[in-house]
Amino acid sequence: MHSRRFWQYVRRHGRAYLTGYAASAVAVAMAQLSPWALRAAVDAIQHGAGGRLGMFAGILAVLALAEAAATYVMRIQILSVAYRVESDLRHDYFAHLQRMPLRFYQRMPVGDLMARAVNDIRAVQRLAGVGLMRSVQTTIMIVASVAAMLTLHAGLTLLMLTVMPLITLLYLGLGREIRRRFDRVQAQFAALSTRVQENLSGIRVVKAFAQEPAEQARFAQEVDAVVGVNVRLARVQGALWPAIGLIFGLASVVLLWQGGDLVIRGRLTLGQMVQFSYYLARLTFPMVALGWITNLWQQGSASMRRLDEIFGVKPEVRDPEHPAALAAPRGAVEFRNVTVAFDGVPVLRDVSFAVPPGHTVAIVGPTGAGKSTLVGLVPRLYDPVQGQVLVDGHDVRSLSLASLRRAVALVPQETFLFSDTLAENIRLGLDGAEEPGGTPHGGAVTRAAAVAQLAGDVERFPLRYETVVGERGVTLSGGQRQRAALARAVIRDPRILILDDALSSVDTDTERRILAGLRGVMATRTCLVISHRISAVRDADWIVVLRDGRIAEQGTHETLVRADGLYAALYEQQLLRDELDAADTGPDAADPPRPARAPRA
Amino acid sequence: MLDDDQIVGRAYDARLMRRLLRYVRPYRRVVATAVGVLLVASAADLVGPLLYRVAIDRYIAPQAAGARALSPAADARGLAGVAALYLAILGAGFAARWLQSNLMQYVGQRVMADLRVEMFGHLQTLSLGFFSRTPVGRLVTRLTNDVDALNELITSGVVAIFGDIATLVGITTIMLWMNWRLALAAFVVLPAVFAVTERFRRRSRGAYRAVRTRLARLNAFLNEHLMGMTVTQLFTQERRSRARFDELNASLLDANLISTRNFSQFYPIIQVLGAIGVAVLVWYGGGQVVRSAATLGVLVATIQYAERFFDPLRDLADKFNILQAAMASSERIFRVLDEPVTVEDPPAPAPLPRGRGRLEFRDVWFAYDDDETWALRGVTFAIQPGESVAIVGHTGAGKTSILNLLTRFYDPQRGQVLIDGVDVRRVAQRELRRRIGLVLQDVFLFAGTVESNIRLGNADLSAEDIRRAAERVGAHRFIEALPGGYGAVLQERGAGLSVGQKQLIAFARALAADPEILLVLDEATSSVDAETETLIRRAMATALRGRTSITIAHRLSTVQHADRILVLHHGRLAEEGRHADLLRRNGIYAKLYRLQFEVEARSAR
């Protein structure tokens, strides 16, 4: 285990581990003492001395109680603390991920991060708990038991222990074979997963070409192969535990045979022989546990390594060393020779323009022109590789992230709502946790919803603003989601509002009303608007047209239309689209009602 | 709707258990053998202390048993005999255990295989609607990990319970047989053991549930907040979301600590009770031996048995967890198996006449499951055999729905879809789909060779047929150039092939199957170079020749060459006719043309 981080967590709870280990030593000592009492009792019985039996029984009971108490302390200390380590680790993991920029999430699938959070943290917890507990306890137990046996009768002990190397051999021999076969099981299992994944992803093609029987036959083959490798693994693995049992049985046979012989010849008392059998029993579990403990260490270290991989990623976008606060922002935005590249591929090249405070600038251009990247630079979702982005004359990289983002509200095209009430989702825009979900802002939520033209929809929900939305709540339409996201930005009352094609799922009519409403509340605010709809951008103070990461043209709507360039072509297409939309108006009154949704299991 | 992954499961559910056992039934003979062998193994385990007793009473300390003393040499010989017998029995026990574990692994693996094949087969019959609302990843987990969770239940759970019971019964019987007074003395602690175990079981059920639900809640939160991380960051809500995360984390920690306390108490208490049993034996049993009411050997053996008695009870805790995990998994598995088949073959499918592929839509109304609006509204048209028709329309006009209904990926709510005069709902789906070729814009390649991807399981096709199909669509040249040619193994989903090459393979695939009807979803892909574009255009022309075809057109050439164009608008058939006529009409088609094709027409200039 090379992870410094792991040992830091352990050290943080060092006191609990030390208490646990001390208790463990006590428990082992008690476990070593009780066979002595038993031996004395047996010898006394054998010699017909029944007088002191009550005392021996009492000693046995007291020793057992002491051992149990110590075991309890050991378990409760170490196992509990392992859950605290887990909890600390999980907290730090999440806190670390919160500092990771957008690019990190674009590269790292959430499923992968979740797998680490679920499986790897659990493996580390098991190592910090049972792993660390058993490692120490087992070692003490083995050493103490062997020492006790040696003092009892060295010859007999050595004779009995001759079988022990067999266990090591067994682990080495079978262990390697088990690992080899286990790898094959894993590979076959992965093949099975892949086959299922492929079939289900391509189910349309499977069905279209009537491939179901062929696919089922291939799947059945794959499944049979899984059975085959597992049965082969079982053949070896199934031998491991019985073999260990057999080896301990051998030791027991040796004890019966040679130990009994010593008793017959008067070199050993019967009590001592019984005592031996107890030590042997005390050795069994630790010996068996060794293999298991090794496993815990291996898995725990591998998991910690995977977690350290994440912890080792330094956020590309982070606060400067001496962050300046953006006090009383006015909302001036300037792009100065900005170039952005992802993995060496340039996305924006040498873009420069300035937005005076309170102005609205629209950014248009074909898909992939770099529009979203451009506006993402303002709240530092990305950083440029060259050039500067300035807010009120400050390079955004010199400002504290929090104060910068407090001045900016960006509404992305892909809306994300949390599984929470609508009110909470909108209130998210209000800054800080210091305001509990109380009434003071109740009015703010409804006002923001009104500006976003969402209020009417909400009135139709039975629970109104208390409706739970998001993945585990009511499914909102795309337009409703976008309007909720807009309300979230409006309630923030930002100096700079950025709409990244944020109304694409809203119909033209509603969009017009929203924009009109925004003009009222956002009159003195700076706005950056990306839209595919010319209707949303034609009234902007300035329009920037991007193509292939460069500014193709810029100007006002009138000058650009007159220039008859890219903007004019886009404008013409938009007019056509509007005409098409108008050619046939939505659902007719004559339409039959939509049938009730099919019940789902 | 409750997320499937959050099903925590009851500790034990008789209904689920019965259903699970149904899968074990075909292997009941193997299971019976395994149980038989297990009994042998348990018996072998129990012999040890008995042999110690014989050895002690007869040879090692015969005086204490009141027996006649033999000569030391005779004692030693007798002892060796007992040791040899012990060894032999241990060997037999080892063999029995090994055999038993092999048998049960076999059963477990077979049951899982059967379950997987059944689940997989069931999934093949579900409609596309099901797949559009169920993430593939979740289904894969059901088929892999959830089924795996049952293995432990079958291999360790079911049989081990038999073994434990056998061991307990065996120990009790032997102890009572050797000396019932000693046995009863040792059993003094049993009521306490049962009380403790019962209390532990009750507590751990609650603790397990608490841990599972809180863990599920925490992970759901984490998953969601990772997906929405940008939102959290943009709105500077990190601290608040971390505070809520910490709350959930702390509540999980609490549950874990309670559960740990429960476990930490259970083991030592059982241990103490066992030791007290032994102490009672020493005190009472020792007195019995001293008074010669019992032999020393019996006492030692009884003590050894009493110690073993508690092992199965201690294991109970682990088995309990296995059972709970298995119950949760099986509930999720059965949920998949119980998913109703919505698009079903009729009980007596009508044969599809060997017609020439006349297609007809009769007043078809159709809406997707989770959609509020109609995708198709009263669509009626007919396509004559051999006619090639292009469908155009704005996004969301209902073009793809036409293909979905023809191939019966979905059923319409009203109206009829007919092929050669037969309603598609009256024929078997496979029969129907064998007559229809489909070329999708998103070409799906299976793991396998180029040839197997063109052949797609059709054993009737010769290698020559495959080659000819590839030649006709112009794919032959690049396939030959691949390392291994037609036998070239495709990387994951055809990585390494260009988009255009994949499309050519899709055309070859459709052509090799030689269907009467061809449906093409053609999408002008910007990433295709001019040469490949020409190849694709030519391939499409070849494929369409002599067939009834419907093409969702995004290429100018397709609409220009179509026999007829159907213009869909907001789910209705708005216009139809030939390219030139429709353009002249200056209606919706004319606008669509200017929107979709004019750029292409301009750039082609």
PDB file of C-alpha atoms in Angstrom, chain A residues 329-335 353-362 378 390-392 407-410 493-499 518 521-529 541:
ATOM      1  CA  PRO A 329     -19.355  44.688 -11.200  1.00  0.00           C
ATOM      2  CA  ARG A 330     -20.555  46.839 -14.067  1.00  0.00           C
ATOM      3  CA  GLY A 331     -20.695  44.064 -16.633  1.00  0.00           C
ATOM      4  CA  ALA A 332     -18.187  45.059 -19.300  1.00  0.00           C
ATOM      5  CA  VAL A 333     -16.950  42.003 -21.182  1.00  0.00           C
ATOM      6  CA  GLU A 334     -14.058  41.904 -23.576  1.00  0.00           C
ATOM      7  CA  PHE A 335     -12.468  39.122 -25.597  1.00  0.00           C
ATOM      8  CA  PHE A 353     -14.626  41.978 -29.486  1.00  0.00           C
ATOM      9  CA  ALA A 354     -15.957  44.000 -26.578  1.00  0.00           C
ATOM     10  CA  VAL A 355     -19.363  44.319 -24.987  1.00  0.00           C
ATOM     11  CA  PRO A 356     -20.032  47.561 -23.115  1.00  0.00           C
ATOM     12  CA  PRO A 357     -21.999  47.267 -19.855  1.00  0.00           C
ATOM     13  CA  GLY A 358     -25.723  46.907 -20.410  1.00  0.00           C
ATOM     14  CA  HIS A 359     -25.414  45.948 -24.051  1.00  0.00           C
ATOM     15  CA  THR A 360     -26.850  42.823 -25.692  1.00  0.00           C
ATOM     16  CA  VAL A 361     -24.596  40.975 -28.089  1.00  0.00           C
ATOM     17  CA  ALA A 362     -25.821  38.029 -30.136  1.00  0.00           C
ATOM     18  CA  VAL A 378     -16.738  34.312 -19.344  1.00  0.00           C
ATOM     19  CA  LEU A 390     -11.782  40.581 -19.360  1.00  0.00           C
ATOM     20  CA  VAL A 391     -14.676  41.513 -17.140  1.00  0.00           C
ATOM     21  CA  ASP A 392     -14.685  45.167 -16.124  1.00  0.00           C
ATOM     22  CA  ALA A 407     -21.772  38.220 -11.400  1.00  0.00           C
ATOM     23  CA  VAL A 408     -22.541  35.889 -14.298  1.00  0.00           C
ATOM     24  CA  ALA A 409     -25.496  33.626 -15.029  1.00  0.00           C
ATOM     25  CA  LEU A 410     -25.136  31.211 -17.926  1.00  0.00           C
ATOM     26  CA  ASP A 493     -30.140  39.040 -10.985  1.00  0.00           C
ATOM     27  CA  PRO A 494     -26.716  38.784 -12.630  1.00  0.00           C
ATOM     28  CA  ARG A 495     -24.723  41.671 -14.109  1.00  0.00           C
ATOM     29  CA  ILE A 496     -24.007  39.459 -17.081  1.00  0.00           C
ATOM     30  CA  LEU A 497     -26.617  37.067 -18.487  1.00  0.00           C
ATOM     31  CA  ILE A 498     -25.596  34.473 -21.022  1.00  0.00           C
ATOM     32  CA  LEU A 499     -28.163  32.453 -22.976  1.00  0.00           C
ATOM     33  CA  LEU A 518     -36.184  40.024 -20.107  1.00  0.00           C
ATOM     34  CA  VAL A 521     -35.756  43.227 -15.932  1.00  0.00           C
ATOM     35  CA  MET A 522     -32.424  43.008 -17.639  1.00  0.00           C
ATOM     36  CA  ALA A 523     -32.442  46.488 -19.115  1.00  0.00           C
ATOM     37  CA  THR A 524     -29.209  47.554 -17.441  1.00  0.00           C
ATOM     38  CA  ARG A 525     -27.561  44.126 -17.636  1.00  0.00           C
ATOM     39  CA  THR A 526     -25.055  42.838 -20.147  1.00  0.00           C
ATOM     40  CA  CYS A 527     -26.424  39.993 -22.274  1.00  0.00           C
ATOM     41  CA  LEU A 528     -24.684  37.466 -24.482  1.00  0.00           C
ATOM     42  CA  VAL A 529     -27.193  35.511 -26.543  1.00  0.00           C
ATOM     43  CA  ASP A 541     -27.104  45.850 -30.108  1.00  0.00           C
TER      44      ASP A 541
END
